[in-house]
Coordinates of C-alpha atoms (C1' of nucleotides) in Angstrom, one line a residue:
Chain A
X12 CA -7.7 -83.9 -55.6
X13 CA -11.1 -83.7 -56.8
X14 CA -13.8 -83.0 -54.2
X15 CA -11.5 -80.2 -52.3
X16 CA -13.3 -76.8 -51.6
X17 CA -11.7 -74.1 -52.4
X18 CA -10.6 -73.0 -49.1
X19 CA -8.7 -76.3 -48.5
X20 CA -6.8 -75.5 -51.8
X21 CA -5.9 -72.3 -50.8
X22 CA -4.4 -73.8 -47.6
X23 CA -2.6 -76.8 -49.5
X24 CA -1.1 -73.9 -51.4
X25 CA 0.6 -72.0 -48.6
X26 CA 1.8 -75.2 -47.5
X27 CA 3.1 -76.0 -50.7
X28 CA 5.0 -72.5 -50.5
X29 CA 6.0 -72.7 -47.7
X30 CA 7.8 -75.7 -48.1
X31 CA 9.4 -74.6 -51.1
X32 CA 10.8 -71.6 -49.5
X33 CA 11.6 -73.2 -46.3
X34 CA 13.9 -75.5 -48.7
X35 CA 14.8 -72.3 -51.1
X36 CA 15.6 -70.7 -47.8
X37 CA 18.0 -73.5 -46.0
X38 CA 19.9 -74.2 -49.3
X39 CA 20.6 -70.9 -50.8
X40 CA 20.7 -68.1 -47.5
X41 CA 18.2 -65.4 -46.9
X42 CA 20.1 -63.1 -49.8
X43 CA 20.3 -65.8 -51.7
X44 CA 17.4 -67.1 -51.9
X45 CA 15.3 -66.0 -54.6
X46 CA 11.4 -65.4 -54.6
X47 CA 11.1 -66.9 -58.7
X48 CA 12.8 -70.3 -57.5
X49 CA 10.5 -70.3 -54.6
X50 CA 7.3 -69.6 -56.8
X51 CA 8.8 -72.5 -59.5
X52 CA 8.8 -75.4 -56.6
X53 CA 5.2 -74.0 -55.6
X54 CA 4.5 -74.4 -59.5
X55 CA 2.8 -71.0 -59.1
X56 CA 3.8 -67.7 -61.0
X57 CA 6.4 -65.7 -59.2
X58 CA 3.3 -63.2 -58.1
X59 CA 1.2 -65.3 -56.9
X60 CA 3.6 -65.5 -53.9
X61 CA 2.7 -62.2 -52.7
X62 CA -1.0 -62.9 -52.4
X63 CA -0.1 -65.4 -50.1
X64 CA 3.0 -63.2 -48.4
X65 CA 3.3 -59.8 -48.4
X66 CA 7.1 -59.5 -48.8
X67 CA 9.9 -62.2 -48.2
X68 CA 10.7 -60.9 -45.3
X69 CA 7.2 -62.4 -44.2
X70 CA 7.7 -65.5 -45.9
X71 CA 10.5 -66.0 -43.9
X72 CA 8.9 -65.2 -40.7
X73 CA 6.1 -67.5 -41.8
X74 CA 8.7 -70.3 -42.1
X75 CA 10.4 -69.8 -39.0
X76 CA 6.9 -69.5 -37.2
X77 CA 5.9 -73.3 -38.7
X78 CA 9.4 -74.3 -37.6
X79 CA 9.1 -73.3 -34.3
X80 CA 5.8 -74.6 -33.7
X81 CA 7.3 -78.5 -34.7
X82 CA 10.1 -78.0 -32.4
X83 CA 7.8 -77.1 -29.5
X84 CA 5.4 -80.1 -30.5
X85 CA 8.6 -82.0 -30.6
X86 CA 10.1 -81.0 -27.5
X87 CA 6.9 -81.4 -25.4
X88 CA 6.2 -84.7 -26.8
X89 CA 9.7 -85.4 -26.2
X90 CA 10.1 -84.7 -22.9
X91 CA 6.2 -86.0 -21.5
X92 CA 7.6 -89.9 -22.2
X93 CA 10.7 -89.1 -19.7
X94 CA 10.1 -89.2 -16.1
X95 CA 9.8 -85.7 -14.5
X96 CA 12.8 -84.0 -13.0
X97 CA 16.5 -84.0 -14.5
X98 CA 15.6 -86.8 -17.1
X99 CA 13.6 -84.8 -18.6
X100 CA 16.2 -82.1 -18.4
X101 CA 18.8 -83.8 -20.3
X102 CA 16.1 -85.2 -22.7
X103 CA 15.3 -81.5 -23.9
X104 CA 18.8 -80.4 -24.0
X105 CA 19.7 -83.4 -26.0
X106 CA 16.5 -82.8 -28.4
X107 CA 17.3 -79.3 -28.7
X108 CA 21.4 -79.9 -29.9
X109 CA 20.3 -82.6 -31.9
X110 CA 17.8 -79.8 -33.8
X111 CA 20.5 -77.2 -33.9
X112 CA 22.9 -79.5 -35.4
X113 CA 19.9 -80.5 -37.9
X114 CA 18.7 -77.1 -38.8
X115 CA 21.1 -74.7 -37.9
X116 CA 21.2 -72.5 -41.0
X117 CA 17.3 -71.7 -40.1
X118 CA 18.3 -70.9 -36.8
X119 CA 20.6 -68.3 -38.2
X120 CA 18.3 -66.7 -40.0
X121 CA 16.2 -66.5 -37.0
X122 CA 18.6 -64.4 -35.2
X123 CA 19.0 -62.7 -38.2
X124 CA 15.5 -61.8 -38.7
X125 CA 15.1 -60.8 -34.4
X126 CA 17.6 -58.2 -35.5
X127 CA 15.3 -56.8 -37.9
X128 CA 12.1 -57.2 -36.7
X129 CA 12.3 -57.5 -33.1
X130 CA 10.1 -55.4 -31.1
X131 CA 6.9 -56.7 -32.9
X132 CA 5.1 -58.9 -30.5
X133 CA 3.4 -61.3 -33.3
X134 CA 6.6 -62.5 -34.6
X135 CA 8.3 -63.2 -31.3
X136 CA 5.3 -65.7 -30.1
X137 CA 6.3 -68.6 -31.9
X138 CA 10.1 -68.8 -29.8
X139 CA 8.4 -67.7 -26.9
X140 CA 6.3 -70.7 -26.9
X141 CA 9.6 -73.4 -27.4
X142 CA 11.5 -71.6 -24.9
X143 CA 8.8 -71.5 -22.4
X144 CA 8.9 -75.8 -22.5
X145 CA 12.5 -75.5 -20.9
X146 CA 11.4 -73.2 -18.1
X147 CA 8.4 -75.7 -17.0
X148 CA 11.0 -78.6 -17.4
X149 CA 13.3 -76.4 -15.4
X150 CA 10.7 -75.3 -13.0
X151 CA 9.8 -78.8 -12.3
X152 CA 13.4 -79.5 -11.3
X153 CA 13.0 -76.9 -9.0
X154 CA 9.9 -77.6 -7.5
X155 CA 11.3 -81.5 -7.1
X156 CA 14.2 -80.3 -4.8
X157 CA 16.8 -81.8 -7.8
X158 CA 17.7 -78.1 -8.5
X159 CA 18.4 -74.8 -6.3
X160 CA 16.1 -72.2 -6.2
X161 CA 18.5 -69.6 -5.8
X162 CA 18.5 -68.5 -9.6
X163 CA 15.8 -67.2 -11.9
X164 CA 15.0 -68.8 -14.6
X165 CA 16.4 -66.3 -17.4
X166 CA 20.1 -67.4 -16.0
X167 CA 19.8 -70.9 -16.5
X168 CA 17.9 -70.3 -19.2
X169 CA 20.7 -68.0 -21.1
X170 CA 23.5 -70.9 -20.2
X171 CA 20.7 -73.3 -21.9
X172 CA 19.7 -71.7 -25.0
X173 CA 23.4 -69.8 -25.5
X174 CA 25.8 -72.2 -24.8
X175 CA 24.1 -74.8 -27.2
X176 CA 23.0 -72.2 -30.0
X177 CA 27.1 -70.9 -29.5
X178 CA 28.2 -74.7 -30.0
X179 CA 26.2 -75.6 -33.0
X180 CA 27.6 -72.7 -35.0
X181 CA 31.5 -73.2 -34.3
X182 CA 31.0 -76.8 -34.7
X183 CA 29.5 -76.1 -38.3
X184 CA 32.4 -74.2 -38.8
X185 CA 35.1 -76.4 -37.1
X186 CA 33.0 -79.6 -38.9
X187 CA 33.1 -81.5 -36.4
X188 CA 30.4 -83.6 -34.8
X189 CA 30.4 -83.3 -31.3
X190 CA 26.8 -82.7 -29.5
X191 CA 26.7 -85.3 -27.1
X192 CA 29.9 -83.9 -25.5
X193 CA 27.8 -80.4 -25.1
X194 CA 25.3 -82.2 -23.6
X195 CA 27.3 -84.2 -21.3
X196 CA 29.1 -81.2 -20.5
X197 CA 25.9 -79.1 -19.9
X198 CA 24.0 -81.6 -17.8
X199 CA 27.5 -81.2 -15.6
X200 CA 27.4 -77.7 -15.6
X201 CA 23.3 -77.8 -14.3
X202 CA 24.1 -80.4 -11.9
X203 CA 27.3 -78.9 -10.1
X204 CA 25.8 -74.8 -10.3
X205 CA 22.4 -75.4 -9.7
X206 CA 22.5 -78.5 -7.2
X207 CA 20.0 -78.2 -5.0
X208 CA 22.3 -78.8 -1.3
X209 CA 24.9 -76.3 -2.7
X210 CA 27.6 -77.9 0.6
X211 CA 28.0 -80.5 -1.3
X212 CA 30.8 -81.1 -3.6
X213 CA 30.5 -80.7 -7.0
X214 CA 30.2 -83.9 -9.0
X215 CA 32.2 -83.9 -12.4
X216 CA 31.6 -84.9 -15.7
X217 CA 31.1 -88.5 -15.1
X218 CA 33.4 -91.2 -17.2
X219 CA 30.4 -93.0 -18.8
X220 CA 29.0 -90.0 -20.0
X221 CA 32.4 -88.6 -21.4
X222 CA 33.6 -91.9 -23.2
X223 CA 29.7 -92.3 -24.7
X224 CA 30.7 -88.5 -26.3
X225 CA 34.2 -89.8 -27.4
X226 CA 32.9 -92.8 -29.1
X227 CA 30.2 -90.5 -31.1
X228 CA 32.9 -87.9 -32.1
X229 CA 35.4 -91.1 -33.5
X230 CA 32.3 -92.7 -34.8
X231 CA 31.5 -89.4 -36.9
X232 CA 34.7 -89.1 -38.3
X233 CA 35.0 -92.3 -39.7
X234 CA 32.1 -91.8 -41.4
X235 CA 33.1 -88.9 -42.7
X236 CA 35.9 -90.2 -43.8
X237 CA 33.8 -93.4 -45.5
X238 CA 31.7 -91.4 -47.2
X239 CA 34.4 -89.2 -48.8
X240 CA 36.1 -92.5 -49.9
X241 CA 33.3 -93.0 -52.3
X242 CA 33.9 -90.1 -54.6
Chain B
X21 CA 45.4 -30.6 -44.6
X22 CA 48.4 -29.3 -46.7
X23 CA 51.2 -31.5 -46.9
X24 CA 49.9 -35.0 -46.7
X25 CA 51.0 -37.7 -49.2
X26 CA 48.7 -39.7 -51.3
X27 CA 49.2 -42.6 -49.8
X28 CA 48.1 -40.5 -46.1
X29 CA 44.9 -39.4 -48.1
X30 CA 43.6 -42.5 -49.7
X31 CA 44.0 -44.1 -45.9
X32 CA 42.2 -41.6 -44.2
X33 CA 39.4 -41.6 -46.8
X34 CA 39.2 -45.3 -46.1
X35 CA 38.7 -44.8 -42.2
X36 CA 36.4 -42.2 -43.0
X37 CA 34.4 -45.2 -45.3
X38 CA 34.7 -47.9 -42.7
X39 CA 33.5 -44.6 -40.3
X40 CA 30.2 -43.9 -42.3
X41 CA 29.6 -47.6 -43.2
X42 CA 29.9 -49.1 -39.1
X43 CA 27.1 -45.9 -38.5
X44 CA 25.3 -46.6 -41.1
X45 CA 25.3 -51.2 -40.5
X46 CA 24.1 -50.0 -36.9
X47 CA 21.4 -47.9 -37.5
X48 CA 19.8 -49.8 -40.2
X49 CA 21.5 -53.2 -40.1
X50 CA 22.5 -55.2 -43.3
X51 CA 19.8 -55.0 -45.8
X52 CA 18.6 -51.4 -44.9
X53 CA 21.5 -50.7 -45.2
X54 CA 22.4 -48.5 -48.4
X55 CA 25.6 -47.6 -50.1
X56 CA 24.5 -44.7 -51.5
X57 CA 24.4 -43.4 -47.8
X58 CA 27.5 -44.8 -46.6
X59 CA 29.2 -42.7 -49.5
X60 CA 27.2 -39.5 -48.6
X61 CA 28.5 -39.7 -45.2
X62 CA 32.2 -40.0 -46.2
X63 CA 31.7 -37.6 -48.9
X64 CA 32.3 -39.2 -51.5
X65 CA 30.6 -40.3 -54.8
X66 CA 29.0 -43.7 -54.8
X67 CA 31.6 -45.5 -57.3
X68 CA 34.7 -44.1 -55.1
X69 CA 33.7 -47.0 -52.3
X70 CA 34.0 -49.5 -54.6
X71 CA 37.4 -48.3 -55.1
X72 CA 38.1 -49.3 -51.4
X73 CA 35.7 -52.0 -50.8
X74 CA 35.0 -54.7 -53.7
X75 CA 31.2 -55.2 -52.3
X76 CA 28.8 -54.4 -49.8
X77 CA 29.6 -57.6 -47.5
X78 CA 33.6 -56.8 -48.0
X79 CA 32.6 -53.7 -46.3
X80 CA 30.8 -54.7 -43.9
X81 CA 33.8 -57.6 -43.6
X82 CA 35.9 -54.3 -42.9
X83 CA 33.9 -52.6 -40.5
X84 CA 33.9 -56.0 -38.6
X85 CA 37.4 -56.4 -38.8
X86 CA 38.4 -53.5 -37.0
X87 CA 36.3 -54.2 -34.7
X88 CA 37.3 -57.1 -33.6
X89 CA 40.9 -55.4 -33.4
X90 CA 39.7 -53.0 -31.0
X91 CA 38.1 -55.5 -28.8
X92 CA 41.0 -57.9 -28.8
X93 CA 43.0 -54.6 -28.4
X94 CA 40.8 -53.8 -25.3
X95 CA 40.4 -56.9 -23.7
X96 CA 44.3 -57.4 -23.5
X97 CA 45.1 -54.6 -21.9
X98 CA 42.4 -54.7 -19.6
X99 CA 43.3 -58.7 -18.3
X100 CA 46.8 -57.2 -18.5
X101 CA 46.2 -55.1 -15.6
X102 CA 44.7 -57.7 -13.2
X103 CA 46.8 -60.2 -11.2
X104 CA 46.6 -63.6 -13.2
X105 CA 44.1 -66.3 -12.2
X106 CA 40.1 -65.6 -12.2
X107 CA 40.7 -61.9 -11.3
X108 CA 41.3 -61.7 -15.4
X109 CA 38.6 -63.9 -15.9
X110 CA 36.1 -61.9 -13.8
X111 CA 37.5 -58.6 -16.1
X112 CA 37.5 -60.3 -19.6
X113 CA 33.7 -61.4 -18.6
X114 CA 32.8 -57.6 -17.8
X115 CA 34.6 -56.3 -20.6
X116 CA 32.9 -58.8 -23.1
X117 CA 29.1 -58.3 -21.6
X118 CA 30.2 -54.2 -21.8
X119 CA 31.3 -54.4 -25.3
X120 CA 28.3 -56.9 -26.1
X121 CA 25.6 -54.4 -24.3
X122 CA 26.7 -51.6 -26.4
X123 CA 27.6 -53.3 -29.9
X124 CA 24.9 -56.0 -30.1
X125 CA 24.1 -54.8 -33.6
X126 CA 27.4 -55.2 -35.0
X127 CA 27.6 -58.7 -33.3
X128 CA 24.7 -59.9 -34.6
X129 CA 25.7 -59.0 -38.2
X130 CA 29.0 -61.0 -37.4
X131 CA 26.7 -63.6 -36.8
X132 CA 24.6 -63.4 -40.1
X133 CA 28.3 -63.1 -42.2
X134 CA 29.7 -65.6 -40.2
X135 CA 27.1 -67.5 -42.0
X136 CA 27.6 -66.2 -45.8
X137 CA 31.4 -67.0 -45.7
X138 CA 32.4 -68.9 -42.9
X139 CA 35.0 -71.2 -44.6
X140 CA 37.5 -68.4 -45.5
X141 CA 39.6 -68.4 -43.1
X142 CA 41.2 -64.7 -43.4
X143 CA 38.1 -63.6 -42.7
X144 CA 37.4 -65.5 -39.5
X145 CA 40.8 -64.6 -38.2
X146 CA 40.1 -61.2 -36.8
X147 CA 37.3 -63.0 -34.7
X148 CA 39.9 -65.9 -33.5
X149 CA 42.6 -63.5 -32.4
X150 CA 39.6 -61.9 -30.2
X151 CA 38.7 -65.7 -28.8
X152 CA 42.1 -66.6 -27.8
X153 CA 41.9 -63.9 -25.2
X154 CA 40.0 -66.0 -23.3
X155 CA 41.8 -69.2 -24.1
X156 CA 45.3 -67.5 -22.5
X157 CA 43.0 -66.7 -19.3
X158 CA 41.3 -70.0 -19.0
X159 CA 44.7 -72.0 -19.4
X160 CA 46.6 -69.7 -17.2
X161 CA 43.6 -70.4 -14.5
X162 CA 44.5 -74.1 -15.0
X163 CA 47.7 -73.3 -14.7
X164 CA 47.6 -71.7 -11.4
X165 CA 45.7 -74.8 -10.2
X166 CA 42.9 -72.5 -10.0
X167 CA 40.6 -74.2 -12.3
X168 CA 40.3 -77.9 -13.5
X169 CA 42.1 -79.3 -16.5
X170 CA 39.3 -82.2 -16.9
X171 CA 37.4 -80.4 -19.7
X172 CA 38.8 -79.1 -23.0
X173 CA 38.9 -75.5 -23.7
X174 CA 36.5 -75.1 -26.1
X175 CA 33.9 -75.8 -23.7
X176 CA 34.8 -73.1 -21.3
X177 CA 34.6 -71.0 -24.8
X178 CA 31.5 -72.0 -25.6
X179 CA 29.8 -71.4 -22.3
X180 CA 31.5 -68.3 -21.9
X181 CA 31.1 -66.9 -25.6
X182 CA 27.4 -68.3 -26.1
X183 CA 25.8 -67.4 -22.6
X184 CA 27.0 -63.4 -22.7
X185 CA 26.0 -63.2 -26.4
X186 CA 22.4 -65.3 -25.9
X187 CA 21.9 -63.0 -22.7
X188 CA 22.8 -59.6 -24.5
X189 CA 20.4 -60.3 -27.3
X190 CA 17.2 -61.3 -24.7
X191 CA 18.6 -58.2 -22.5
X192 CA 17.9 -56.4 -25.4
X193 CA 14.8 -57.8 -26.2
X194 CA 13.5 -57.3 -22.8
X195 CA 15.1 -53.9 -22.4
X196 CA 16.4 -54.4 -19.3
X197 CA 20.0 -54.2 -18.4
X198 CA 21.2 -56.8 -16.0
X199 CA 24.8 -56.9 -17.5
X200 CA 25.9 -57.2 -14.2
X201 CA 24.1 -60.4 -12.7
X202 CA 25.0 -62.1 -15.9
X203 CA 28.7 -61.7 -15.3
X204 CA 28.1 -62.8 -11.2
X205 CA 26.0 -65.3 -12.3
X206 CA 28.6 -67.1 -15.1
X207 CA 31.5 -66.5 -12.4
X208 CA 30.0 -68.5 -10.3
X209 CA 29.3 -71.4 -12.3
X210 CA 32.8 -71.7 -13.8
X211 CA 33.6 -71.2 -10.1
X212 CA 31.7 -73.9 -9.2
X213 CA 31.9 -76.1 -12.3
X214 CA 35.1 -76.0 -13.2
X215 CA 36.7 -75.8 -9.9
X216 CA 40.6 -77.7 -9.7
X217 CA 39.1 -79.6 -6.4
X218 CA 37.0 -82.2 -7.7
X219 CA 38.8 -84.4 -5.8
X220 CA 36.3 -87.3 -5.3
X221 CA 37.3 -89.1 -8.4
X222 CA 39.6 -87.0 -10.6
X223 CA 41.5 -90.7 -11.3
X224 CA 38.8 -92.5 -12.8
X225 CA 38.5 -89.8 -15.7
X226 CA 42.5 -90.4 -16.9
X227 CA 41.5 -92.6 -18.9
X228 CA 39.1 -91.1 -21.0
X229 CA 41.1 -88.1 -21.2
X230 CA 43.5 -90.0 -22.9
X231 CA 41.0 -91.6 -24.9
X232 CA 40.4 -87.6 -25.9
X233 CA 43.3 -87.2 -27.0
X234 CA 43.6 -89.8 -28.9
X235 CA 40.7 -89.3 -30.0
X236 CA 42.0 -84.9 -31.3
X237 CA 45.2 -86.7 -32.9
X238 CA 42.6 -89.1 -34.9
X239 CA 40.7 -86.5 -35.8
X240 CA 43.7 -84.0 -36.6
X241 CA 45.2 -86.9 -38.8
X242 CA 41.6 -87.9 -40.8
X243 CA 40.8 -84.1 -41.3
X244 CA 44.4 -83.8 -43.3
X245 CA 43.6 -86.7 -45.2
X246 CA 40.3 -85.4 -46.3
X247 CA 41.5 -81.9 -47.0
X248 CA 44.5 -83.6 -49.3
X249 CA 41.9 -85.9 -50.9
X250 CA 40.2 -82.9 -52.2
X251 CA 43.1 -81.5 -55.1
Chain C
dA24 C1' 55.0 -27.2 -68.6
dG25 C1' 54.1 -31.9 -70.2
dT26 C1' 53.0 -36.4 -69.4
dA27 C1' 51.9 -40.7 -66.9
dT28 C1' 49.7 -42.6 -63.2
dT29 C1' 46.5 -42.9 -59.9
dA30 C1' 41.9 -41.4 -57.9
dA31 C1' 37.1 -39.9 -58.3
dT32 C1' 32.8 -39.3 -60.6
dG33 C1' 28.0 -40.4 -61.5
dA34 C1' 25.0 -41.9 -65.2
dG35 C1' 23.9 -46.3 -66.7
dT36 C1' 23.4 -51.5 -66.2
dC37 C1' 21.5 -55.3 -64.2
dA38 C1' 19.4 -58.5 -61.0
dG39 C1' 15.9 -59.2 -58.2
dT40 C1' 11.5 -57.8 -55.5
dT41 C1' 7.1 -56.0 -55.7
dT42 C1' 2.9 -54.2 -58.1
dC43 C1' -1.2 -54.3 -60.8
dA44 C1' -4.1 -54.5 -64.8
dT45 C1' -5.8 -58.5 -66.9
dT46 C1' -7.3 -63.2 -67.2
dA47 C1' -8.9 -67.6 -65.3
dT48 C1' -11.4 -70.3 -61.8
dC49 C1' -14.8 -71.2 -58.6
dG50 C1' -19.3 -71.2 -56.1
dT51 C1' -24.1 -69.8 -56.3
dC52 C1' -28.5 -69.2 -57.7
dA53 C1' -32.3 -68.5 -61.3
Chain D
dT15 C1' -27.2 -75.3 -67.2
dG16 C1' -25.6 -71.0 -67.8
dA17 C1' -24.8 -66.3 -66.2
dC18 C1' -22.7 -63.5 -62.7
dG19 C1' -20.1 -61.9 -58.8
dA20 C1' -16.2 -63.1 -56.0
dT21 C1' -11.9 -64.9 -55.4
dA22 C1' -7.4 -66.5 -57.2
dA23 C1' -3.6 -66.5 -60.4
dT24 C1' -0.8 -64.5 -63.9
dG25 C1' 3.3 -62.3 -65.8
dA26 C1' 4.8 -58.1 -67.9
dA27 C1' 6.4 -53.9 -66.2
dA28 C1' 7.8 -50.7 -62.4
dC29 C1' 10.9 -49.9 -58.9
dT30 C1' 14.9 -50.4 -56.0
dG31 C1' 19.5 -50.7 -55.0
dA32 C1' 24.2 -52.8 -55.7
dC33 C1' 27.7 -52.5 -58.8
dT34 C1' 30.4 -51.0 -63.5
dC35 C1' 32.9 -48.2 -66.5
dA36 C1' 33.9 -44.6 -69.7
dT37 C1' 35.2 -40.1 -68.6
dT38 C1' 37.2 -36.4 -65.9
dA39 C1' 40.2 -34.6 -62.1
dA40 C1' 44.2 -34.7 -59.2
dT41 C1' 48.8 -35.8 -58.3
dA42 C1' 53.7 -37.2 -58.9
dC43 C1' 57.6 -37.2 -61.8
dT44 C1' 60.9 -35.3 -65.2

DNA sequence: AGTATTAATGAGTCAGTTTCATTATCGTCA
DNA sequence: TGACGATAATGAAACTGACTCATTAATACT
């Protein structure tokens, strides 16, 4: 606390902001979220934010940016311990739903915020980055002969990104648990499209995979239903 | 001009509203958006669409509601006119991408309400009538024995829902229009995915489909309980 | 025409973001 | 150490834009 320069203060202080609007942020909505609350949890006055951020707009940009950079650390980390090919496939996949699930209202605000400020390059950086760690994991299924070569990379990587992004949200609003079914699903629908000796039959969903997803979904509602039980 | 009613007027003056207000979302999105123009444009004073609309986001509720209508309008009668089976998948697909190309904006805002409100079900209705479409199809390809009845519907939905929208947003992104490929490329995976001759070991899943089942019912019956436990 | 009911107006309120003149803190050097 | 310039922080006030409401206009009804 003591011996600190004052550039390391300065930095401990955007952290500190940024936290506090990252959690302002996820509890309350973008519209909701209000730059005084942020500035309280700082423990700063409300216009010392704006020395740090020029508007809050950019504070949310600045947010998503951090976010984005753990979920590529995360992924890449991740998916290095897995052996190369579709392993490591179904490890991103299942790192990515499991992050969606987790922090879904951020990615929401994402999307909103590409609406308004796509076009600038900066901004964009930070998700091209994550998304470029599925198309080496992709890539490298390619180049191992487990997947075809017949797509680019933009397809699969649409039915990756979409289809999970598309399931978080209506599972919010359904509230129900239900990830390792998209995965398992998923991995079938890579596996059958994109099979690298396309005369082959398609394999389906296999029964293991299927009754591991069952067992979560049960699992989750019980829980649910535990916890409620307790009020 | 001459010899309309009241009640003609004061609906007219609320298409012209929803008129000005689905320009104005679209060419500035949400926040840019201001009311004061959205009452220039229908030529009105600012109060008077407050009169119509209780807030900003009831309007912009509207705007999407109608929307939706038209789509689920369109869609219908476009699958209508195509011999059942994946003809009417292949035209709900095109029709969706189409609508998806040239609306993004509107449908991203659906996304970013989705996320203020979700919970009320009126308002999520308009959207579900759309969805159901492609439920109808999908079932009817089961039906025909042209598609597999291993996987619930909701996964189709999810695939086919999340892919288009994922690949319109990045389309726009990119600025390139491949609208096209995406619909050839997502035809051939439910082709390929979901196709009714998975013959190899179709047996072995029975089981856990009834386990799924059991496992909706469960669900159905805990989700009852929870909602009663609330009053 | 007279009156009641419904519709429209727009200046004003209010909540929340952003600015900026002022004040405090820090690092440096005599 | 103490004085000085540079950097950081403050919070009251300006600004912005959604929303209200007392007032006025239009319409229907007798």
């Amino acid at each position: 606390m003591t011996g600190r320069t004052r550039r390391e203060k300065v930095d401990q202080r955007e952290g500190d902001i940024l936290i506090a609007a990252r959690d302002v942020f996820v509890e309350n909505g973008y519209d909701q979220a209000r730059m005084a609350e942020v500035a309280r949890r700082a423990g700063i006055a409300e216009g010392t934010v704006y020395l740090y951020f020029k508007s809050k707009n950019a504070l949310l940009f600045a947010v998503l940016a951090r976010f984005w950079d753990d979920l590529t650390a995360g992924a890449r980390a991740g998916v290095e311990a897995e052996t190369p090919g579709l392993p490591r496939l179904r490890c991103l996949m299942q790192y990515h739903m499991d992050c969606l699930s987790r922090d879904i209202e951020l990615l929401q605000m994402a999307a909103h915020v590409q609406n308004l400020l796509y076009g600038d390059p900066e901004t964009q950086d930070h998700l091209r980055r994550y998304v470029s760690v599925f198309d080496d994991v992709f890539r490298q299924c390619q180049a191992l002969g487990q997947l075809s070569t017949d797509f680019p990379v933009w397809m699969a990587r649409d039915l990756f990104f979409g289809t999970m992004e598309y399931s978080a949200r209506t599972m919010r609003v359904r509230g129900v648990e239900q990830s390792a079914m998209v995965v398992a699903h998923l991995m079938m629908v890579f596996e059958t499209s994109y099979r690298a000796d396309a005369g082959e039959h398609p394999q389906s969903l296999n029964g293991v995979d299927r009754l591991d997803a069952v067992s979560d979904r049960l699992e989750e509602v019980v829980r649910q239903l535990l916890r409620s039980g307790q009020h």
